[in-house]
Structures are given as structure tokens and as C-alpha cells.
mmCIF file with all atom_site columns, C-alpha atoms in Angstrom:
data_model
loop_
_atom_site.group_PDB
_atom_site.id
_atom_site.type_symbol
_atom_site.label_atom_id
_atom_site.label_alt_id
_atom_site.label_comp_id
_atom_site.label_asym_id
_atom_site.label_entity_id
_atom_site.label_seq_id
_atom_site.pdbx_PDB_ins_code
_atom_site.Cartn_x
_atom_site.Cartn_y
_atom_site.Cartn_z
_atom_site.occupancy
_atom_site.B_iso_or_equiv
_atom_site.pdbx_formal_charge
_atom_site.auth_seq_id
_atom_site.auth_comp_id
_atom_site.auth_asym_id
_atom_site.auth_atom_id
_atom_site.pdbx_PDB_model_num
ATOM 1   C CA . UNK L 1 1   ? 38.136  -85.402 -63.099 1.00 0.00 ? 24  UNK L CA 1
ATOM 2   C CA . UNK L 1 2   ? 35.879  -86.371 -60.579 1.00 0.00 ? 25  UNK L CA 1
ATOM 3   C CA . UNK L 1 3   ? 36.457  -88.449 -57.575 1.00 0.00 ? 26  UNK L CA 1
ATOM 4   C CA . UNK L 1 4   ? 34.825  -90.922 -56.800 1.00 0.00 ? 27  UNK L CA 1
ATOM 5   C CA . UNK L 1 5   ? 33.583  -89.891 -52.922 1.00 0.00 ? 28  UNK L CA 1
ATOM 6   C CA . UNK L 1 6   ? 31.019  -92.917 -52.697 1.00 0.00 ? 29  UNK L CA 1
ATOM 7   C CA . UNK L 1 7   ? 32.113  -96.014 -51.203 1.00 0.00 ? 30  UNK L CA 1
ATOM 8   C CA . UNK L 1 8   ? 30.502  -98.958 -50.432 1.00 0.00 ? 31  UNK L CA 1
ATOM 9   C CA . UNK L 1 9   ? 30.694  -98.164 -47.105 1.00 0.00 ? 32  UNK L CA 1
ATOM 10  C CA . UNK L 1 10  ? 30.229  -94.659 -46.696 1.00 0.00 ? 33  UNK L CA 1
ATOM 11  C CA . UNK L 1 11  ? 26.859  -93.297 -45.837 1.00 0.00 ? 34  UNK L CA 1
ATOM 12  C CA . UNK L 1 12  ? 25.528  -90.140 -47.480 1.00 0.00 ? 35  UNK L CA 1
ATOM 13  C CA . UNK L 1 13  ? 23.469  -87.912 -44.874 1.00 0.00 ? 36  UNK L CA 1
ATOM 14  C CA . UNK L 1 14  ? 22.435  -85.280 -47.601 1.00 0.00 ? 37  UNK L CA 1
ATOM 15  C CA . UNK L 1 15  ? 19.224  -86.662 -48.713 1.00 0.00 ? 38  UNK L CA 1
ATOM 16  C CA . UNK L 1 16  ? 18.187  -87.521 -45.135 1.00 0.00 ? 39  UNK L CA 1
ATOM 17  C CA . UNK L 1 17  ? 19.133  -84.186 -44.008 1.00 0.00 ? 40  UNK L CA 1
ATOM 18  C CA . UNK L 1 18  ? 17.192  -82.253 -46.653 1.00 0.00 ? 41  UNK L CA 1
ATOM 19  C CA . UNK L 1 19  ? 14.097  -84.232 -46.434 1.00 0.00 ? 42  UNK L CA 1
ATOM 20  C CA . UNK L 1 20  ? 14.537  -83.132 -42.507 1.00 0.00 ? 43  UNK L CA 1
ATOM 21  C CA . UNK L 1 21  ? 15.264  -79.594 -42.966 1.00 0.00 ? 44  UNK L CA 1
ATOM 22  C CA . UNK L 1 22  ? 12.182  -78.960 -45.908 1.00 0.00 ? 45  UNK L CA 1
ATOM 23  C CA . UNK L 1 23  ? 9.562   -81.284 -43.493 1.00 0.00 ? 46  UNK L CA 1
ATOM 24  C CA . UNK L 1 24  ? 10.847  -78.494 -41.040 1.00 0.00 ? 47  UNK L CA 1
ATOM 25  C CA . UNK L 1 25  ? 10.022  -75.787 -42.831 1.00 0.00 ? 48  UNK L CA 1
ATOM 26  C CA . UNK L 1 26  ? 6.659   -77.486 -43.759 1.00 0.00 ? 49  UNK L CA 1
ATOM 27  C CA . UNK L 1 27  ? 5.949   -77.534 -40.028 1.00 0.00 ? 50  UNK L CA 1
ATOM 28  C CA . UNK L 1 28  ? 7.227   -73.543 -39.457 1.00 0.00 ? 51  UNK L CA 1
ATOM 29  C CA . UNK L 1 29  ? 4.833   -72.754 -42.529 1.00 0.00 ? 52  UNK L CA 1
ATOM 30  C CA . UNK L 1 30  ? 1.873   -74.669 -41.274 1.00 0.00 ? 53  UNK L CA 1
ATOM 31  C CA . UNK L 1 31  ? 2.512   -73.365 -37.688 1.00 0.00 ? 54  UNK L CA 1
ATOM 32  C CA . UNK L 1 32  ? 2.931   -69.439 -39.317 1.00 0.00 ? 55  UNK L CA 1
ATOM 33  C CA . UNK L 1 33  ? -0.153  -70.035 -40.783 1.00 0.00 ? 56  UNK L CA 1
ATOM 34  C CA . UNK L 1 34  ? -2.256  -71.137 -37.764 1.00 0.00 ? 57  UNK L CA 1
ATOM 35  C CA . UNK L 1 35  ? -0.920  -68.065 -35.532 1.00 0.00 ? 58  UNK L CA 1
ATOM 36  C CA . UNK L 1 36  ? -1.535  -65.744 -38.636 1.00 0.00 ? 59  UNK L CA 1
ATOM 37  C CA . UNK L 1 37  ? -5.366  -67.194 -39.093 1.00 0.00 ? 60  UNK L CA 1
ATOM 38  C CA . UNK L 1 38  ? -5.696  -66.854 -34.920 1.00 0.00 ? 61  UNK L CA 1
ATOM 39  C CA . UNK L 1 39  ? -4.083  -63.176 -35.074 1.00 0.00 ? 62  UNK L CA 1
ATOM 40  C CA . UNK L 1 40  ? -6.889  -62.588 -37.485 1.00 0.00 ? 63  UNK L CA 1
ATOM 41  C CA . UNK L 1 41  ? -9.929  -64.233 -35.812 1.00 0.00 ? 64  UNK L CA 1
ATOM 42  C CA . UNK L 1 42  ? -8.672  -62.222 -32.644 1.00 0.00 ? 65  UNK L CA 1
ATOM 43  C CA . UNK L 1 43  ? -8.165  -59.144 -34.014 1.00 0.00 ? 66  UNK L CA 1
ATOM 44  C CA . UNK L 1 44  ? -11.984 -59.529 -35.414 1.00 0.00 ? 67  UNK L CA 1
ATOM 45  C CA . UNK L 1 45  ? -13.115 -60.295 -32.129 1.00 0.00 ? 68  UNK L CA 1
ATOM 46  C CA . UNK L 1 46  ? -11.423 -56.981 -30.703 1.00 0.00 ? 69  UNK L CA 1
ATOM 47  C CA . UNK L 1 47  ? -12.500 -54.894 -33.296 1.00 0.00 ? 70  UNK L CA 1
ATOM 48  C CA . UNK L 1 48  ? -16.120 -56.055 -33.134 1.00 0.00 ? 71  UNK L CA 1
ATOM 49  C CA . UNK L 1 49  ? -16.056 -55.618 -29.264 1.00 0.00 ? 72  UNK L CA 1
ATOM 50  C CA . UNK L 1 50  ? -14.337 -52.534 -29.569 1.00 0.00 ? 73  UNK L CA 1
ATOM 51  C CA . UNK L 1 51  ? -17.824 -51.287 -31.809 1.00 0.00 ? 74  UNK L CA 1
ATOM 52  C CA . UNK L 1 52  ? -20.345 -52.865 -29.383 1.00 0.00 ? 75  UNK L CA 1
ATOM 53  C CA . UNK L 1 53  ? -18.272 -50.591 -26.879 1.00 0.00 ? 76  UNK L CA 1
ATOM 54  C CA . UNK L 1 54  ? -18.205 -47.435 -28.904 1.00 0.00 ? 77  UNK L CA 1
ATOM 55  C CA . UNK L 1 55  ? -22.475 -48.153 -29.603 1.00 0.00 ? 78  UNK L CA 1
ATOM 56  C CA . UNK L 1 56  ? -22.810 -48.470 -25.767 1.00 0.00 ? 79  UNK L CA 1
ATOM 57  C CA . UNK L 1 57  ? -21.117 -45.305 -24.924 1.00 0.00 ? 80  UNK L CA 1
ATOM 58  C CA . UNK L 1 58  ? -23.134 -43.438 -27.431 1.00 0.00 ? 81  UNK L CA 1
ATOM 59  C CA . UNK L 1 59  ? -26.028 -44.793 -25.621 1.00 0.00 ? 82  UNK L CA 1
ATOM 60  C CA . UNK L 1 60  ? -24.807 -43.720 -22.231 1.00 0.00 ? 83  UNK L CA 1
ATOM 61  C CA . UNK L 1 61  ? -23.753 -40.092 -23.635 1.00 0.00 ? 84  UNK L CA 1
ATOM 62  C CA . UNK L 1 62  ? -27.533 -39.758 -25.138 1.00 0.00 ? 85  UNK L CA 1
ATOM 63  C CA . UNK L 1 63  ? -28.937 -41.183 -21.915 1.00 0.00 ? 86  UNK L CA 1
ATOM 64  C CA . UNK L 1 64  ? -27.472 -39.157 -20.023 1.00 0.00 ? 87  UNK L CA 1
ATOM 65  C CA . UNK L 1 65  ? -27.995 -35.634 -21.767 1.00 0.00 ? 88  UNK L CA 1
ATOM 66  C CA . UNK L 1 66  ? -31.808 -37.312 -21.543 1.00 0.00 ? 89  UNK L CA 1
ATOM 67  C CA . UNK L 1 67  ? -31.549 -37.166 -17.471 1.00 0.00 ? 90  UNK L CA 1
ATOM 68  C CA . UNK L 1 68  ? -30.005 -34.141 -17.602 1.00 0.00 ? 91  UNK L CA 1
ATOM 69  C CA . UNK L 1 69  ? -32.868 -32.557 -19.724 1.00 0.00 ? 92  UNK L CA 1
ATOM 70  C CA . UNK L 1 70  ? -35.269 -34.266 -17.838 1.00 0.00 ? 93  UNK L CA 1
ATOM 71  C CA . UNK L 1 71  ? -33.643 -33.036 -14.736 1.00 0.00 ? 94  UNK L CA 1
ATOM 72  C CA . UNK L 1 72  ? -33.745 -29.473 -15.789 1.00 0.00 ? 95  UNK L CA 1
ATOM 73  C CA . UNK L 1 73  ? -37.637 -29.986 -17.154 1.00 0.00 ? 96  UNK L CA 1
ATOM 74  C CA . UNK L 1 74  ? -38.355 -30.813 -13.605 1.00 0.00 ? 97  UNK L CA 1
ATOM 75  C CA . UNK L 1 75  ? -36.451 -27.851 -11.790 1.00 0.00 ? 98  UNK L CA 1
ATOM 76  C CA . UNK L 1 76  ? -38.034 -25.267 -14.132 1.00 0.00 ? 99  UNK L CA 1
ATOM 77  C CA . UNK L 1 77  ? -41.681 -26.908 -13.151 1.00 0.00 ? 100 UNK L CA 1
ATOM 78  C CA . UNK L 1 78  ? -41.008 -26.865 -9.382  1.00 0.00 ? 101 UNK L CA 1
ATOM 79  C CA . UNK L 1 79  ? -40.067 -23.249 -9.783  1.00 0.00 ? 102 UNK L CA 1
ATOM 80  C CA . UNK L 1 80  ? -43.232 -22.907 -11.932 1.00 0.00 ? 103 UNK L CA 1
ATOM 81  C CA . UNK L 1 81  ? -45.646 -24.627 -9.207  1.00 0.00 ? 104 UNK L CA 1
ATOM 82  C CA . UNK L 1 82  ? -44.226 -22.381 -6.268  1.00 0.00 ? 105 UNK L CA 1
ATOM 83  C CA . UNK L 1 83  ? -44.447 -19.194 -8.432  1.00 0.00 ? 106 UNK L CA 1
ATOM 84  C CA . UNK L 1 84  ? -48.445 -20.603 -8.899  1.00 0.00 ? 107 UNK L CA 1
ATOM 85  C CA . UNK L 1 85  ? -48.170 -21.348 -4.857  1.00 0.00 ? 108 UNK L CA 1
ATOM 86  C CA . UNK L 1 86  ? -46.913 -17.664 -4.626  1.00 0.00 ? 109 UNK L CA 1
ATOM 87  C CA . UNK L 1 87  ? -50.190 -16.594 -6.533  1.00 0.00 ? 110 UNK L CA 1
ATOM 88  C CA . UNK L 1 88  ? -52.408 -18.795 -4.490  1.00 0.00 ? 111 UNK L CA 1
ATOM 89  C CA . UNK L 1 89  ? -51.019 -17.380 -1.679  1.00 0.00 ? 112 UNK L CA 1
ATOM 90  C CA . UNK L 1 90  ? -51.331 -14.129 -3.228  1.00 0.00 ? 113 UNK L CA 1
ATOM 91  C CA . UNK L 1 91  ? -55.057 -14.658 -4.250  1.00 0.00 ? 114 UNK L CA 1
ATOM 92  C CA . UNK L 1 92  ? -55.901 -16.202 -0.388  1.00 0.00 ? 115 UNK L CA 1
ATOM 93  C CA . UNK L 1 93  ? -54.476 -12.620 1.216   1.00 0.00 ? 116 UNK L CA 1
ATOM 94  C CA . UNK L 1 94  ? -56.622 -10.699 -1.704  1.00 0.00 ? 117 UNK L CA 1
ATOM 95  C CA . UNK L 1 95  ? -59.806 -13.227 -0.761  1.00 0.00 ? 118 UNK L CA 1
ATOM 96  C CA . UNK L 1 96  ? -59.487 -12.083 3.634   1.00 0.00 ? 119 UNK L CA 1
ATOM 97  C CA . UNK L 1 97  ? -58.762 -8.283  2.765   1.00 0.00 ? 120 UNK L CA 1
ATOM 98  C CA . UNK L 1 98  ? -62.483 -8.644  0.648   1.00 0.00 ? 121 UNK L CA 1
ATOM 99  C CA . UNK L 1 99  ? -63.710 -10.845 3.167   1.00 0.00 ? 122 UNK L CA 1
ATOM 100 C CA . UNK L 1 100 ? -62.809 -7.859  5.238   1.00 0.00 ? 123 UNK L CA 1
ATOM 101 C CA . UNK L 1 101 ? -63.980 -5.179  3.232   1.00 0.00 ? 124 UNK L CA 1
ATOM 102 C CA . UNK L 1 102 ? -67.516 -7.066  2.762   1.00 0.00 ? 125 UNK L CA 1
ATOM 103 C CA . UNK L 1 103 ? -67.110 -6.973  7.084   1.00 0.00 ? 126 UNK L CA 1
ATOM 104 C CA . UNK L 1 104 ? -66.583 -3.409  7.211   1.00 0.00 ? 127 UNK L CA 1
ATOM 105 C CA . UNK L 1 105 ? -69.416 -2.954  4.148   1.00 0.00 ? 128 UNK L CA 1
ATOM 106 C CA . UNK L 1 106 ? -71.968 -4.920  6.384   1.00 0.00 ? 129 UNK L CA 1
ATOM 107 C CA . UNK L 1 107 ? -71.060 -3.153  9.294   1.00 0.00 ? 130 UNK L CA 1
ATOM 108 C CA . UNK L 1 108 ? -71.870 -0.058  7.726   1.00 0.00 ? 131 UNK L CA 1
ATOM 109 C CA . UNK L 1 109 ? -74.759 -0.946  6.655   1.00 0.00 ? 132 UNK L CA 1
ATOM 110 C CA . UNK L 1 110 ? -75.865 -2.217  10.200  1.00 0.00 ? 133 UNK L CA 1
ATOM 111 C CA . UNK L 1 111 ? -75.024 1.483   11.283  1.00 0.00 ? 134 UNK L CA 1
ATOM 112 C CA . UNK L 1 112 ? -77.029 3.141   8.686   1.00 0.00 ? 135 UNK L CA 1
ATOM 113 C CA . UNK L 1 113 ? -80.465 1.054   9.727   1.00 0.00 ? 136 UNK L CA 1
ATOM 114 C CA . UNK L 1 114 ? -79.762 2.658   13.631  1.00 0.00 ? 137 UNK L CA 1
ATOM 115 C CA . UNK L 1 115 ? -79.035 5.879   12.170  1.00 0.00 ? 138 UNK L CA 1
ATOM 116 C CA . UNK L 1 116 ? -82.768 6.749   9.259   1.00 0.00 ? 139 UNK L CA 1
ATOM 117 C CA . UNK L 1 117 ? -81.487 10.003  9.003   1.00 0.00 ? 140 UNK L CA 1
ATOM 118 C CA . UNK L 1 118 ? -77.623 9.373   8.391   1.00 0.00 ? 141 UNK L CA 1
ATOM 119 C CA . UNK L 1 119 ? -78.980 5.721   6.265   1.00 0.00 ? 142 UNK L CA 1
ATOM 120 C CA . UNK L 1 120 ? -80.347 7.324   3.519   1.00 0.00 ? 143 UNK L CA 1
ATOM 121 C CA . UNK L 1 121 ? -77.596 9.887   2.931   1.00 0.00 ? 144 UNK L CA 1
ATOM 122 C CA . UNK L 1 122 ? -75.245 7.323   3.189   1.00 0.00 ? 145 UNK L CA 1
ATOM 123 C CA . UNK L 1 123 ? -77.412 4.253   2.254   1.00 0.00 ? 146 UNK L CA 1
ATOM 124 C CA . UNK L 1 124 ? -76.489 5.765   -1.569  1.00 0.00 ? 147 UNK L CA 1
ATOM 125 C CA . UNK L 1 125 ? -72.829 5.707   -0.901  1.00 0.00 ? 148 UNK L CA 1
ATOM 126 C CA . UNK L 1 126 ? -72.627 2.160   0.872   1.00 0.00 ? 149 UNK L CA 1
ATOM 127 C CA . UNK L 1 127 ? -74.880 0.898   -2.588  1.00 0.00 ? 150 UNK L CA 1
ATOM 128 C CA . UNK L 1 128 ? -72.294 2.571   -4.692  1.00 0.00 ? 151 UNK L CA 1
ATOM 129 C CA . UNK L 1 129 ? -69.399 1.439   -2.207  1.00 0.00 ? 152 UNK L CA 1
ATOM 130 C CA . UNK L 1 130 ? -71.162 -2.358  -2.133  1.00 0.00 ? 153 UNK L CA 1
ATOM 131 C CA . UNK L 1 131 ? -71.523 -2.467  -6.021  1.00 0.00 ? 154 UNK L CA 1
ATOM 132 C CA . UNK L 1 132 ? -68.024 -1.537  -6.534  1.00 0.00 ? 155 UNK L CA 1
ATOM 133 C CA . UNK L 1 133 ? -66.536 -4.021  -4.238  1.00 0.00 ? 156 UNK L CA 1
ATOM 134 C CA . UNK L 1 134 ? -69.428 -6.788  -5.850  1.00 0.00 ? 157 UNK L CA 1
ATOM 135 C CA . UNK L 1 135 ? -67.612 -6.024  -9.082  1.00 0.00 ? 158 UNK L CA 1
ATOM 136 C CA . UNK L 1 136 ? -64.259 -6.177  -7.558  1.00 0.00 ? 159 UNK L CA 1
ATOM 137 C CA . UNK L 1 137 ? -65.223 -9.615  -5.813  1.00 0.00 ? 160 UNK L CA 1
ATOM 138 C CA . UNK L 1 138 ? -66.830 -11.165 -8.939  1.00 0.00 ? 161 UNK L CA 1
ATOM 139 C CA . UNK L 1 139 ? -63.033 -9.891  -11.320 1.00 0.00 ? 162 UNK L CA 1
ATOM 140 C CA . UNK L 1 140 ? -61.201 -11.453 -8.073  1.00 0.00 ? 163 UNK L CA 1
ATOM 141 C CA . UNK L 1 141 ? -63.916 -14.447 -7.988  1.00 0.00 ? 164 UNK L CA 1
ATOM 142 C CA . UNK L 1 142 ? -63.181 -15.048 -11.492 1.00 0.00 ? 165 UNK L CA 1
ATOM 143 C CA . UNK L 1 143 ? -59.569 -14.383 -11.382 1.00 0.00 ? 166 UNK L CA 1
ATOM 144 C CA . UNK L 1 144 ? -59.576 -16.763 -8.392  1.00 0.00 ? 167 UNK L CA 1
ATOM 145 C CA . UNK L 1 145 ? -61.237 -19.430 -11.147 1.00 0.00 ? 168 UNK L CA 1
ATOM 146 C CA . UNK L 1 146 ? -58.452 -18.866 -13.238 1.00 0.00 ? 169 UNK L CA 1
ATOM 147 C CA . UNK L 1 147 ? -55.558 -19.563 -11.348 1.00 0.00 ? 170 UNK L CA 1
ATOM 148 C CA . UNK L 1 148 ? -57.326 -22.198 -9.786  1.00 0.00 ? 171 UNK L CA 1
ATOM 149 C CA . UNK L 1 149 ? -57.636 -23.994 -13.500 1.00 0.00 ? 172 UNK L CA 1
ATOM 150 C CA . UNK L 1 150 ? -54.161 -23.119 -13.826 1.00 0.00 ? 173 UNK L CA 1
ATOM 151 C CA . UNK L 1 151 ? -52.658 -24.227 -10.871 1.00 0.00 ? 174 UNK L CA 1
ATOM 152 C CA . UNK L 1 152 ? -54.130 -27.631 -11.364 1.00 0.00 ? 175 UNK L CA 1
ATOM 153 C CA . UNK L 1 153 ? -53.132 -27.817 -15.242 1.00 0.00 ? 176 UNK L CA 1
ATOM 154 C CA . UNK L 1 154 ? -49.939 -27.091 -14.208 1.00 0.00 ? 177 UNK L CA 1
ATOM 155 C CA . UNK L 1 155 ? -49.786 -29.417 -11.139 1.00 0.00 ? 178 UNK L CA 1
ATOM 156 C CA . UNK L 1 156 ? -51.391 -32.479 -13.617 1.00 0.00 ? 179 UNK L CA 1
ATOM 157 C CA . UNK L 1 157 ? -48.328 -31.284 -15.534 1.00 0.00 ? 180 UNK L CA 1
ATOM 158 C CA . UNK L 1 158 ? -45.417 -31.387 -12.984 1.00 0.00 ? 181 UNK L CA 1
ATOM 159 C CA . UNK L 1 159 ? -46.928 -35.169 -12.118 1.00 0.00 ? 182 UNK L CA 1
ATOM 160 C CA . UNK L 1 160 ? -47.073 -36.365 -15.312 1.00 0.00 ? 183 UNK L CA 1
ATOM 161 C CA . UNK L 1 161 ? -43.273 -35.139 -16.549 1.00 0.00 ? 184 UNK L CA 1
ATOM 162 C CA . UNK L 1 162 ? -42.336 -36.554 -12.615 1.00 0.00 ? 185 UNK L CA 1
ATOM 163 C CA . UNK L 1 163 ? -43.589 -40.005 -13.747 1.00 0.00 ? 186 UNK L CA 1
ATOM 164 C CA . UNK L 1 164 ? -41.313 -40.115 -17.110 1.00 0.00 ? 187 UNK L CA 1
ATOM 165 C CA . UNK L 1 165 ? -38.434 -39.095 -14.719 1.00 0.00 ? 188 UNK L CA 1
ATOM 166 C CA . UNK L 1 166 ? -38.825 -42.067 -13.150 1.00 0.00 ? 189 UNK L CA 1
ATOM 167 C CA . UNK L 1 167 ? -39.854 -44.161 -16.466 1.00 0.00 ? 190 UNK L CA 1
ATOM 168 C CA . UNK L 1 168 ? -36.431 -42.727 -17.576 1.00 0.00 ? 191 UNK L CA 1
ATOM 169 C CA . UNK L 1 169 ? -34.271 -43.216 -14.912 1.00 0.00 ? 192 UNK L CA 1
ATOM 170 C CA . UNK L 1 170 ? -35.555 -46.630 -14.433 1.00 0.00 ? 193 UNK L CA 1
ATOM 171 C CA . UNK L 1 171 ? -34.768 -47.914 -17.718 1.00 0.00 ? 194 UNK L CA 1
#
């Protein structure tokens, strides 16, 4: 048997209380779902950062093995231009001892027209003596060509890799 709890006076909270507590969890809900869509858009944000970051750092990594190539390019063509420095240098002392010889050779021959007598035995000699160092000067004349070609090539060279250097590093 049931009793009878509802009076006339009596006021029953129950409804009220329910429609309270399920607007509250409407409210929890809604605001669950608001943080759980920001989480979401933030974590996309991060992520997508986080890949323009990894990209850039690739970048830098390949940039800088490209210095350090380009670094190395240009140390092994300084040591090239002083070795072709060393064989200018070289080729200059080879040019003053001819220069010298060719002295000595005209000197000689200045002797031998005082000297008729001793001129025409050696006259022979200093011909054979001049025509060897004529072919000597003209191998050393056109070796002299040669490294000059060379050394400019390679100079034209060292300029022109200089200039990406700086194209490179400038970028």
C-alpha cells in the first residue's frame, strides 16, 4: 500500500533538481567538447610547425655540407694556384740561368772575334753550344707558354668558384 507522500502543501524538488543536474551535464558536455575541438586545432598547429621545423633543419644540414664543400673547393684551389706560383717561380729562376747562359754564350763569342785563330776552332763549338741552348730556350720558351696558359686558366678558375662562395654564403 502506498502512501500518499504528496500534500497540498508539500513541494516536490525532484523534477527541479533533475532538470538542474541534466542542463549541467549539457553544459560539462558542450564545454568537453570545445576543449576537445581546441586540443585538436592545437595539436595541428604543433604538428604542422613541428614539420616546417624539421624542413628548415634539413635545409640548414644541406646548406651547410654546401659551405663546407665549397670551403674545401676553395682550399684545394689556393693550394693549386701556389703550387702554379711555385712553377712560375720555378720557370722565372730557369728564364735568368738562360738569360745567363745566352751572357756567357755572347761573351764567348765576343772572345772568339779577338782571338781568328782560337774563333774558328771554337767558333764550331760556340755554334753547336748556341744551337743547343736555342733549342733549350725555344722547349723552355714554349714550356714557359704553357704554364703561362695554365696559370691563368687556373687563376680564371679560383675567381670564378671564389664568386659562388660568396653567391652561397650570401644566400
Amino acid at each position: 500500500m502506498r502512501r500518499r507522500r504528496d500534500a497540498v502543501g508539500e513541494f516536490n524538488i525532484w523534477p527541479a533538481f533533475t532538470d538542474a543536474l541534466g542542463g549541467l551535464v549539457m553544459v560539462l558536455v558542450f564545454l568537453i567538447t570545445v576543449f576537445v575541438i581546441a586540443e585538436v586545432l592545437v595539436s595541428r598547429e604543433i604538428l604542422g610547425k613541428e614539420t616546417a621545423i624539421g624542413q628548415l633543419r634539413r635545409i640548414v644540414d644541406h646548406l651547410e655540407g654546401l659551405a663546407g664543400d665549397a670551403e674545401k673547393e676553395a682550399a684545394r684551389l689556393r693550394a693549386r694556384a701556389q703550387g702554379l706560383e711555385t712553377t712560375v717561380g720555378e720557370r722565372d729562376t730557369l728564364l735568368a740561368q738562360l738569360r745567363d747562359e745566352l751572357a756567357a754564350a755572347q761573351a764567348a763569342r765576343a772572345l772568339s772575334d779577338a782571338d781568328k785563330s782560337k774563333a774558328e776552332q771554337g767558333l764550331t763549338g760556340a755554334q753547336e753550344q748556341a744551337a743547343l741552348l736555342s733549342v733549350r730556350a725555344e722547349r723552355l720558351a714554349a714550356e714557359l707558354e704553357q704554364l703561362n696558359r695554365a696559370l691563368a686558366a687556373d687563376q680564371q678558375d679560383l675567381a670564378q668558384r671564389d664568386a659562388v662562395i660568396v653567391e652561397q654564403k650570401g644566400r
